[in-house]
PDB file of C-alpha atoms and ligand atoms in Angstrom:
ATOM      1  CA  MET A 136      -7.462   2.730 -18.321  1.00 96.00           C
ATOM      2  CA  LYS A 137      -4.525   1.457 -16.322  1.00 98.00           C
ATOM      3  CA  THR A 138      -4.357   0.287 -12.717  1.00 98.00           C
ATOM      4  CA  ILE A 139      -1.056  -0.159 -10.902  1.00 98.00           C
ATOM      5  CA  ALA A 140      -0.845  -2.285  -7.758  1.00 98.00           C
ATOM      6  CA  ILE A 141       2.077  -2.314  -5.374  1.00 98.00           C
ATOM      7  CA  ASN A 142       2.829  -5.413  -3.317  1.00 98.00           C
ATOM      8  CA  GLY A 143       4.654  -3.934  -0.349  1.00 98.00           C
ATOM      9  CA  SER A 144       5.403  -7.291   1.273  1.00 98.00           C
ATOM     10  CA  PRO A 145       8.786  -8.929   0.776  1.00 98.00           C
ATOM     11  CA  ARG A 146       6.905 -12.244   0.578  1.00 98.00           C
ATOM     12  CA  LYS A 147       5.481 -13.194  -2.797  1.00 98.00           C
ATOM     13  CA  GLY A 148       2.390 -15.390  -2.766  1.00 98.00           C
ATOM     14  CA  TRP A 149       1.417 -14.415   0.775  1.00 98.00           C
ATOM     15  CA  ASN A 150      -1.430 -12.382   2.262  1.00 98.00           C
ATOM     16  CA  THR A 151      -0.651  -8.889   0.936  1.00 98.00           C
ATOM     17  CA  HIS A 152       0.350 -10.102  -2.513  1.00 98.00           C
ATOM     18  CA  ILE A 153      -2.825 -12.198  -2.821  1.00 98.00           C
ATOM     19  CA  LEU A 154      -5.114  -9.335  -1.785  1.00 98.00           C
ATOM     20  CA  THR A 155      -3.437  -6.763  -4.051  1.00 98.00           C
ATOM     21  CA  GLU A 156      -3.777  -9.219  -6.930  1.00 98.00           C
ATOM     22  CA  GLU A 157      -7.468  -9.767  -6.129  1.00 98.00           C
ATOM     23  CA  ALA A 158      -8.021  -5.991  -6.153  1.00 98.00           C
ATOM     24  CA  LEU A 159      -6.248  -5.839  -9.535  1.00 98.00           C
ATOM     25  CA  LYS A 160      -8.546  -8.584 -10.834  1.00 98.00           C
ATOM     26  CA  GLY A 161     -11.493  -6.437  -9.739  1.00 98.00           C
ATOM     27  CA  ALA A 162     -10.080  -3.479 -11.682  1.00 98.00           C
ATOM     28  CA  ALA A 163      -9.509  -5.769 -14.701  1.00 98.00           C
ATOM     29  CA  SER A 164     -13.178  -6.861 -14.498  1.00 98.00           C
ATOM     30  CA  LYS A 165     -14.040  -3.224 -15.322  1.00 98.00           C
ATOM     31  CA  GLY A 166     -11.795  -3.268 -18.367  1.00 98.00           C
ATOM     32  CA  SER A 167      -8.670  -1.774 -16.821  1.00 98.00           C
ATOM     33  CA  GLU A 168      -5.196  -2.782 -17.898  1.00 98.00           C
ATOM     34  CA  THR A 169      -3.210  -3.909 -14.869  1.00 98.00           C
ATOM     35  CA  GLU A 170       0.350  -3.964 -13.589  1.00 98.00           C
ATOM     36  CA  LEU A 171       1.658  -5.459 -10.359  1.00 98.00           C
ATOM     37  CA  VAL A 172       4.900  -4.122  -8.900  1.00 98.00           C
ATOM     38  CA  ASN A 173       6.697  -6.224  -6.291  1.00 98.00           C
ATOM     39  CA  LEU A 174       8.334  -3.422  -4.345  1.00 98.00           C
ATOM     40  CA  TYR A 175      11.002  -5.631  -2.780  1.00 98.00           C
ATOM     41  CA  ASP A 176      12.379  -6.499  -6.239  1.00 98.00           C
ATOM     42  CA  LEU A 177      13.429  -2.857  -6.609  1.00 98.00           C
ATOM     43  CA  ASN A 178      16.505  -1.081  -5.349  1.00 98.00           C
ATOM     44  CA  PHE A 179      15.547   2.340  -4.039  1.00 98.00           C
ATOM     45  CA  LYS A 180      15.593   4.692  -1.082  1.00 98.00           C
ATOM     46  CA  GLY A 181      13.108   7.062   0.524  1.00 98.00           C
ATOM     47  CA  CYS A 182      13.104  10.813  -0.100  1.00 98.00           C
ATOM     48  CA  ILE A 183      16.616  12.290   0.046  1.00 98.00           C
ATOM     49  CA  SER A 184      15.316  15.854   0.503  1.00 98.00           C
ATOM     50  CA  CYS A 185      17.070  17.156  -2.627  1.00 97.00           C
ATOM     51  CA  PHE A 186      14.174  19.617  -2.999  1.00 97.00           C
ATOM     52  CA  GLU A 187      14.254  19.406  -6.816  1.00 97.00           C
ATOM     53  CA  CYS A 188      10.476  18.728  -6.729  1.00 97.00           C
ATOM     54  CA  LYS A 189       9.978  22.199  -5.185  1.00 96.00           C
ATOM     55  CA  ARG A 190      12.494  24.167  -7.291  1.00 96.00           C
ATOM     56  CA  ARG A 191      10.702  27.114  -8.952  1.00 93.00           C
ATOM     57  CA  VAL A 192      12.560  27.037 -12.229  1.00 87.00           C
ATOM     58  CA  GLY A 193      13.422  23.480 -12.975  1.00 82.00           C
ATOM     59  CA  LYS A 194      12.259  20.469 -14.932  1.00 91.00           C
ATOM     60  CA  SER A 195      11.381  18.489 -11.805  1.00 97.00           C
ATOM     61  CA  LEU A 196       8.826  20.819 -10.202  1.00 97.00           C
ATOM     62  CA  GLY A 197       6.161  18.530  -8.756  1.00 97.00           C
ATOM     63  CA  ARG A 198       8.090  15.404  -9.747  1.00 98.00           C
ATOM     64  CA  CYS A 199      10.606  13.281  -7.893  1.00 98.00           C
ATOM     65  CA  ALA A 200      14.087  13.794  -9.334  1.00 98.00           C
ATOM     66  CA  ALA A 201      15.901  10.931  -7.588  1.00 98.00           C
ATOM     67  CA  ARG A 202      17.071   8.339 -10.108  1.00 97.00           C
ATOM     68  CA  ASP A 203      16.772   4.737  -8.999  1.00 98.00           C
ATOM     69  CA  ASP A 204      14.507   1.727  -9.595  1.00 98.00           C
ATOM     70  CA  LEU A 205      11.505   3.544  -8.120  1.00 98.00           C
ATOM     71  CA  LYS A 206      11.629   6.504 -10.513  1.00 98.00           C
ATOM     72  CA  PRO A 207      10.069   4.678 -13.511  1.00 98.00           C
ATOM     73  CA  VAL A 208       7.367   3.305 -11.196  1.00 98.00           C
ATOM     74  CA  LEU A 209       6.604   6.841  -9.945  1.00 98.00           C
ATOM     75  CA  ASP A 210       6.436   7.963 -13.580  1.00 98.00           C
ATOM     76  CA  ARG A 211       3.975   5.192 -14.440  1.00 98.00           C
ATOM     77  CA  ILE A 212       1.896   5.964 -11.332  1.00 98.00           C
ATOM     78  CA  HIS A 213       1.815   9.618 -12.463  1.00 98.00           C
ATOM     79  CA  GLU A 214       0.051   8.469 -15.644  1.00 98.00           C
ATOM     80  CA  CYS A 215      -2.176   5.690 -14.215  1.00 98.00           C
ATOM     81  CA  ASP A 216      -5.947   5.775 -13.679  1.00 98.00           C
ATOM     82  CA  ALA A 217      -6.097   3.905 -10.360  1.00 98.00           C
ATOM     83  CA  LEU A 218      -3.573   2.919  -7.730  1.00 99.00           C
ATOM     84  CA  ILE A 219      -3.552   0.061  -5.217  1.00 99.00           C
ATOM     85  CA  ILE A 220      -0.968  -0.079  -2.431  1.00 99.00           C
ATOM     86  CA  GLY A 221      -0.766  -3.183  -0.243  1.00 99.00           C
ATOM     87  CA  SER A 222       1.393  -3.423   2.855  1.00 99.00           C
ATOM     88  CA  PRO A 223       1.794  -5.753   5.802  1.00 98.00           C
ATOM     89  CA  ILE A 224       2.040  -3.972   9.145  1.00 98.00           C
ATOM     90  CA  TYR A 225       5.575  -4.115  10.523  1.00 98.00           C
ATOM     91  CA  ILE A 226       6.091  -2.738  14.043  1.00 98.00           C
ATOM     92  CA  ALA A 227       2.826  -0.806  13.890  1.00 98.00           C
ATOM     93  CA  GLU A 228       3.604   0.814  10.518  1.00 98.00           C
ATOM     94  CA  VAL A 229       3.641   0.030   6.828  1.00 98.00           C
ATOM     95  CA  THR A 230       6.796  -1.808   5.754  1.00 98.00           C
ATOM     96  CA  ALA A 231       9.984   0.229   5.348  1.00 98.00           C
ATOM     97  CA  ALA A 232       9.761  -0.107   1.551  1.00 98.00           C
ATOM     98  CA  VAL A 233       6.155   1.133   1.455  1.00 99.00           C
ATOM     99  CA  ARG A 234       7.040   4.013   3.741  1.00 98.00           C
ATOM    100  CA  ALA A 235       9.906   4.937   1.385  1.00 98.00           C
ATOM    101  CA  LEU A 236       7.482   4.736  -1.558  1.00 98.00           C
ATOM    102  CA  ILE A 237       4.971   6.951   0.294  1.00 98.00           C
ATOM    103  CA  GLU A 238       7.686   9.542   1.005  1.00 98.00           C
ATOM    104  CA  ARG A 239       8.723   9.681  -2.638  1.00 98.00           C
ATOM    105  CA  LEU A 240       5.207   9.477  -4.115  1.00 98.00           C
ATOM    106  CA  THR A 241       3.559  12.048  -1.886  1.00 98.00           C
ATOM    107  CA  PHE A 242       6.341  14.550  -1.158  1.00 98.00           C
ATOM    108  CA  GLN A 243       6.782  15.325  -4.864  1.00 98.00           C
ATOM    109  CA  TYR A 244       3.137  16.447  -5.010  1.00 98.00           C
ATOM    110  CA  ILE A 245       3.021  18.307  -1.672  1.00 98.00           C
ATOM    111  CA  THR A 246       3.338  22.049  -2.094  1.00 96.00           C
ATOM    112  CA  TYR A 247       4.525  24.428   0.588  1.00 94.00           C
ATOM    113  CA  ASN A 248       2.397  27.122  -1.024  1.00 94.00           C
ATOM    114  CA  LYS A 249      -0.458  28.731   0.866  1.00 94.00           C
ATOM    115  CA  ASP A 250      -2.958  28.559  -1.964  1.00 93.00           C
ATOM    116  CA  LYS A 251      -2.340  25.091  -3.393  1.00 93.00           C
ATOM    117  CA  THR A 252      -2.236  21.620  -1.809  1.00 93.00           C
ATOM    118  CA  THR A 253      -0.887  19.429  -4.583  1.00 97.00           C
ATOM    119  CA  PHE A 254       1.108  19.590  -7.806  1.00 97.00           C
ATOM    120  CA  PHE A 255      -0.865  16.573  -9.070  1.00 98.00           C
ATOM    121  CA  THR A 256      -3.359  17.938 -11.574  1.00 96.00           C
ATOM    122  CA  ARG A 257      -5.672  14.916 -11.923  1.00 98.00           C
ATOM    123  CA  ARG A 258      -7.732  12.896  -9.407  1.00 98.00           C
ATOM    124  CA  VAL A 259      -6.825   9.224  -9.307  1.00 98.00           C
ATOM    125  CA  PRO A 260      -8.673   6.800  -6.982  1.00 98.00           C
ATOM    126  CA  LEU A 261      -6.655   4.708  -4.564  1.00 98.00           C
ATOM    127  CA  LEU A 262      -7.137   1.530  -2.580  1.00 99.00           C
ATOM    128  CA  LEU A 263      -4.921   0.988   0.465  1.00 99.00           C
ATOM    129  CA  ILE A 264      -4.682  -2.602   1.738  1.00 99.00           C
ATOM    130  CA  TYR A 265      -3.122  -3.550   5.069  1.00 98.00           C
ATOM    131  CA  THR A 266      -2.578  -7.056   6.426  1.00 98.00           C
ATOM    132  CA  MET A 267      -1.607  -7.718  10.048  1.00 98.00           C
ATOM    133  CA  ASN A 268      -1.410 -10.140  12.937  1.00 97.00           C
ATOM    134  CA  VAL A 269      -3.635  -8.321  15.399  1.00 97.00           C
ATOM    135  CA  SER A 270      -7.404  -8.736  15.641  1.00 97.00           C
ATOM    136  CA  GLU A 271      -9.815  -6.077  14.422  1.00 96.00           C
ATOM    137  CA  ASP A 272     -10.553  -5.001  18.026  1.00 97.00           C
ATOM    138  CA  VAL A 273      -6.870  -4.620  18.850  1.00 97.00           C
ATOM    139  CA  MET A 274      -6.273  -2.823  15.537  1.00 97.00           C
ATOM    140  CA  LYS A 275      -8.842  -0.231  16.644  1.00 95.00           C
ATOM    141  CA  SER A 276      -7.698   0.006  20.270  1.00 97.00           C
ATOM    142  CA  ILE A 277      -3.951   0.495  19.676  1.00 97.00           C
ATOM    143  CA  GLY A 278      -4.167   3.300  17.173  1.00 96.00           C
ATOM    144  CA  TYR A 279      -3.735   1.486  13.838  1.00 98.00           C
ATOM    145  CA  ALA A 280      -7.140   2.681  12.634  1.00 96.00           C
ATOM    146  CA  GLU A 281      -6.073   6.319  13.154  1.00 97.00           C
ATOM    147  CA  LYS A 282      -2.885   5.668  11.222  1.00 97.00           C
ATOM    148  CA  PHE A 283      -4.847   4.190   8.307  1.00 98.00           C
ATOM    149  CA  LYS A 284      -7.206   7.172   8.373  1.00 98.00           C
ATOM    150  CA  PHE A 285      -4.188   9.504   8.275  1.00 98.00           C
ATOM    151  CA  TYR A 286      -2.841   7.795   5.117  1.00 98.00           C
ATOM    152  CA  GLU A 287      -6.330   7.751   3.569  1.00 98.00           C
ATOM    153  CA  ASP A 288      -6.737  11.488   4.179  1.00 98.00           C
ATOM    154  CA  ARG A 289      -3.246  12.390   2.889  1.00 98.00           C
ATOM    155  CA  PHE A 290      -3.702  10.381  -0.315  1.00 98.00           C
ATOM    156  CA  THR A 291      -7.181  11.825  -0.794  1.00 98.00           C
ATOM    157  CA  ALA A 292      -5.831  15.375  -0.485  1.00 97.00           C
ATOM    158  CA  LEU A 293      -2.827  14.832  -2.752  1.00 98.00           C
ATOM    159  CA  ILE A 294      -3.814  12.271  -5.407  1.00 98.00           C
ATOM    160  CA  GLY A 295      -7.475  11.228  -5.270  1.00 98.00           C
ATOM    161  CA  PRO A 296     -10.215   9.535  -3.245  1.00 98.00           C
ATOM    162  CA  ALA A 297      -8.685   6.766  -1.142  1.00 98.00           C
ATOM    163  CA  LYS A 298     -10.358   3.747   0.459  1.00 98.00           C
ATOM    164  CA  THR A 299      -8.924   1.283   2.956  1.00 98.00           C
ATOM    165  CA  LEU A 300      -9.188  -2.497   3.315  1.00 98.00           C
ATOM    166  CA  THR A 301      -7.813  -4.168   6.440  1.00 98.00           C
ATOM    167  CA  CYS A 302      -7.128  -7.882   6.822  1.00 98.00           C
ATOM    168  CA  THR A 303      -6.482  -9.004  10.408  1.00 98.00           C
ATOM    169  CA  GLU A 304      -5.198 -12.162  12.157  1.00 98.00           C
ATOM    170  CA  THR A 305      -3.438 -13.339   9.028  1.00 98.00           C
ATOM    171  CA  TRP A 306      -1.903 -16.755   8.545  1.00 98.00           C
ATOM    172  CA  GLN A 307       1.780 -15.891   8.959  1.00 97.00           C
ATOM    173  CA  THR A 308       3.520 -19.209   8.347  1.00 97.00           C
ATOM    174  CA  THR A 309       2.606 -22.673   7.097  1.00 95.00           C
ATOM    175  CA  ASP A 310       3.919 -24.351  10.261  1.00 95.00           C
ATOM    176  CA  TYR A 311       3.576 -22.478  13.548  1.00 96.00           C
ATOM    177  CA  ALA A 312       5.080 -25.410  15.482  1.00 94.00           C
ATOM    178  CA  LYS A 313       8.468 -24.801  13.861  1.00 96.00           C
ATOM    179  CA  TYR A 314       8.908 -21.382  15.424  1.00 97.00           C
ATOM    180  CA  GLU A 315       8.939 -19.685  18.842  1.00 96.00           C
ATOM    181  CA  MET A 316       5.462 -18.214  18.594  1.00 94.00           C
ATOM    182  CA  THR A 317       3.254 -19.661  21.306  1.00 93.00           C
ATOM    183  CA  MET A 318       1.186 -16.479  21.366  1.00 93.00           C
ATOM    184  CA  PHE A 319      -0.670 -17.675  18.276  1.00 95.00           C
ATOM    185  CA  ASP A 320      -2.753 -20.761  17.642  1.00 94.00           C
ATOM    186  CA  GLY A 321      -1.605 -22.036  14.239  1.00 95.00           C
ATOM    187  CA  ASP A 322      -4.713 -24.206  13.749  1.00 96.00           C
ATOM    188  CA  GLU A 323      -7.006 -21.274  14.473  1.00 96.00           C
ATOM    189  CA  ARG A 324      -5.081 -19.103  12.005  1.00 97.00           C
ATOM    190  CA  LYS A 325      -5.301 -21.804   9.343  1.00 96.00           C
ATOM    191  CA  THR A 326      -9.066 -22.121   9.880  1.00 97.00           C
ATOM    192  CA  ARG A 327      -9.377 -18.349   9.607  1.00 97.00           C
ATOM    193  CA  ARG A 328      -7.378 -18.457   6.401  1.00 97.00           C
ATOM    194  CA  GLU A 329      -9.883 -20.964   4.991  1.00 97.00           C
ATOM    195  CA  THR A 330     -13.032 -19.235   6.245  1.00 97.00           C
ATOM    196  CA  VAL A 331     -12.422 -15.486   6.661  1.00 98.00           C
ATOM    197  CA  PHE A 332      -9.615 -14.790   4.170  1.00 98.00           C
ATOM    198  CA  PRO A 333     -11.828 -15.706   1.165  1.00 98.00           C
ATOM    199  CA  ARG A 334     -14.191 -12.933   2.330  1.00 98.00           C
ATOM    200  CA  ASP A 335     -11.255 -10.505   2.458  1.00 98.00           C
ATOM    201  CA  LYS A 336     -10.346 -11.589  -1.087  1.00 98.00           C
ATOM    202  CA  ARG A 337     -13.898 -10.893  -2.245  1.00 98.00           C
ATOM    203  CA  LYS A 338     -13.800  -7.464  -0.571  1.00 98.00           C
ATOM    204  CA  ALA A 339     -10.482  -6.729  -2.296  1.00 99.00           C
ATOM    205  CA  PHE A 340     -11.991  -7.724  -5.660  1.00 98.00           C
ATOM    206  CA  GLU A 341     -15.063  -5.536  -5.088  1.00 98.00           C
ATOM    207  CA  LEU A 342     -13.025  -2.535  -3.946  1.00 98.00           C
ATOM    208  CA  GLY A 343     -10.731  -3.020  -6.958  1.00 98.00           C
ATOM    209  CA  ALA A 344     -13.751  -3.010  -9.264  1.00 98.00           C
ATOM    210  CA  GLY A 345     -15.108  -0.011  -7.331  1.00 98.00           C
ATOM    211  CA  LEU A 346     -12.075   2.038  -8.344  1.00 98.00           C
ATOM    212  CA  PHE A 347     -13.921   2.477 -11.643  1.00 97.00           C
ATOM    213  CA  GLY A 348     -17.288   3.521 -10.201  1.00 86.00           C
TER     214      GLY A 348
HETATM  215  C1  LIG B 160       9.070  -7.523  10.945  1.00 90.69           C
HETATM  216  C2  LIG B 160       7.625  -7.809  11.231  1.00 90.69           C
HETATM  217  C3  LIG B 160       6.934  -6.974  12.083  1.00 90.69           C
HETATM  218  C4  LIG B 160       5.565  -7.177  12.316  1.00 90.69           C
HETATM  219  N1  LIG B 160       4.906  -6.292  13.121  1.00 90.69           N
HETATM  220  C5  LIG B 160       3.552  -6.397  13.270  1.00 90.69           C
HETATM  221  C6  LIG B 160       2.836  -5.445  14.054  1.00 90.69           C
HETATM  222  O1  LIG B 160       3.392  -4.509  14.616  1.00 90.69           O
HETATM  223  N2  LIG B 160       1.497  -5.597  14.154  1.00 90.69           N
HETATM  224  C7  LIG B 160       0.827  -6.629  13.530  1.00 90.69           C
HETATM  225  O2  LIG B 160      -0.399  -6.694  13.667  1.00 90.69           O
HETATM  226  N3  LIG B 160       1.492  -7.539  12.784  1.00 90.69           N
HETATM  227  C8  LIG B 160       2.829  -7.452  12.626  1.00 90.69           C
HETATM  228  N4  LIG B 160       3.511  -8.360  11.853  1.00 90.69           N
HETATM  229  C9  LIG B 160       2.747  -9.442  11.161  1.00 90.69           C
HETATM  230  C10 LIG B 160       2.448  -9.116   9.701  1.00 90.69           C
HETATM  231  O3  LIG B 160       1.929  -7.818   9.547  1.00 90.69           O
HETATM  232  C11 LIG B 160       1.411 -10.093   9.110  1.00 90.69           C
HETATM  233  O4  LIG B 160       1.822 -11.414   9.301  1.00 90.69           O
HETATM  234  C12 LIG B 160       1.180  -9.792   7.640  1.00 90.69           C
HETATM  235  O5  LIG B 160      -0.044 -10.354   7.229  1.00 90.69           O
HETATM  236  C13 LIG B 160       2.311 -10.318   6.758  1.00 90.69           C
HETATM  237  O6  LIG B 160       2.042 -10.028   5.422  1.00 90.69           O
HETATM  238  P1  LIG B 160       2.464 -11.012   4.244  1.00 90.69           P
HETATM  239  O7  LIG B 160       1.885 -12.361   4.580  1.00 90.69           O
HETATM  240  O8  LIG B 160       1.871 -10.449   3.023  1.00 90.69           O
HETATM  241  O9  LIG B 160       3.945 -11.014   4.186  1.00 90.69           O
HETATM  242  C14 LIG B 160       4.877  -8.247  11.662  1.00 90.69           C
HETATM  243  C15 LIG B 160       5.618  -9.119  10.831  1.00 90.69           C
HETATM  244  C16 LIG B 160       6.971  -8.915  10.631  1.00 90.69           C
HETATM  245  C17 LIG B 160       7.740  -9.868   9.750  1.00 90.69           C
END
């Protein structure tokens, strides 16, 4: 059993990284081998629409043919037993690197055939983790929840049953006073980090363990 987790934040040791690691620890508690990939260490692009993954006679049918740092990760994901993808929300979306990963990971499996949805022949459970500045109420009222449901449904159709964990009002910097950011109360965020974030970590651990039933 092997679980791969993607940290889709450029910041190591921060919210997304911590939660993806907690989810991995949960998977490890069920006996899974684990691997964490820091996406921002890799040099890669999104889908380049070469169409090799759709070519009828060709060695790349159903598999991404672009060769860069992401290709070996896609190959390992193709073989893994559970997948965790963590991303901060940047301008109401996953980060650019996670979006590029999603293009490459999902487009290779999408078929344009009428009678078949995916080229992926197994079912692999997924956990999608998002961290963000907004509150849970705002997250729901400005359309983020629909976006997360969209990703959950696409992954479920193409790869396997996907679940979502959201972590809101994150602690964004160690010293709010240093920056132009009067919209946020740094003390409140720090208190939340000490009181609510541990609950999010526990949820991440439990959902990580839940990837294995
Ligand atoms: C470029 C950028 C854009 C952001 N845009 C949003 C946004 O649209 N909505 C939001 O709720 N938070 C936004 N944030 C805040 C981050 O999502 C939040 O601080 C997140 O927890 C950071 O993750 P990290 O600590 O793992 O790096 C943004 C942060 C950055 C740096």
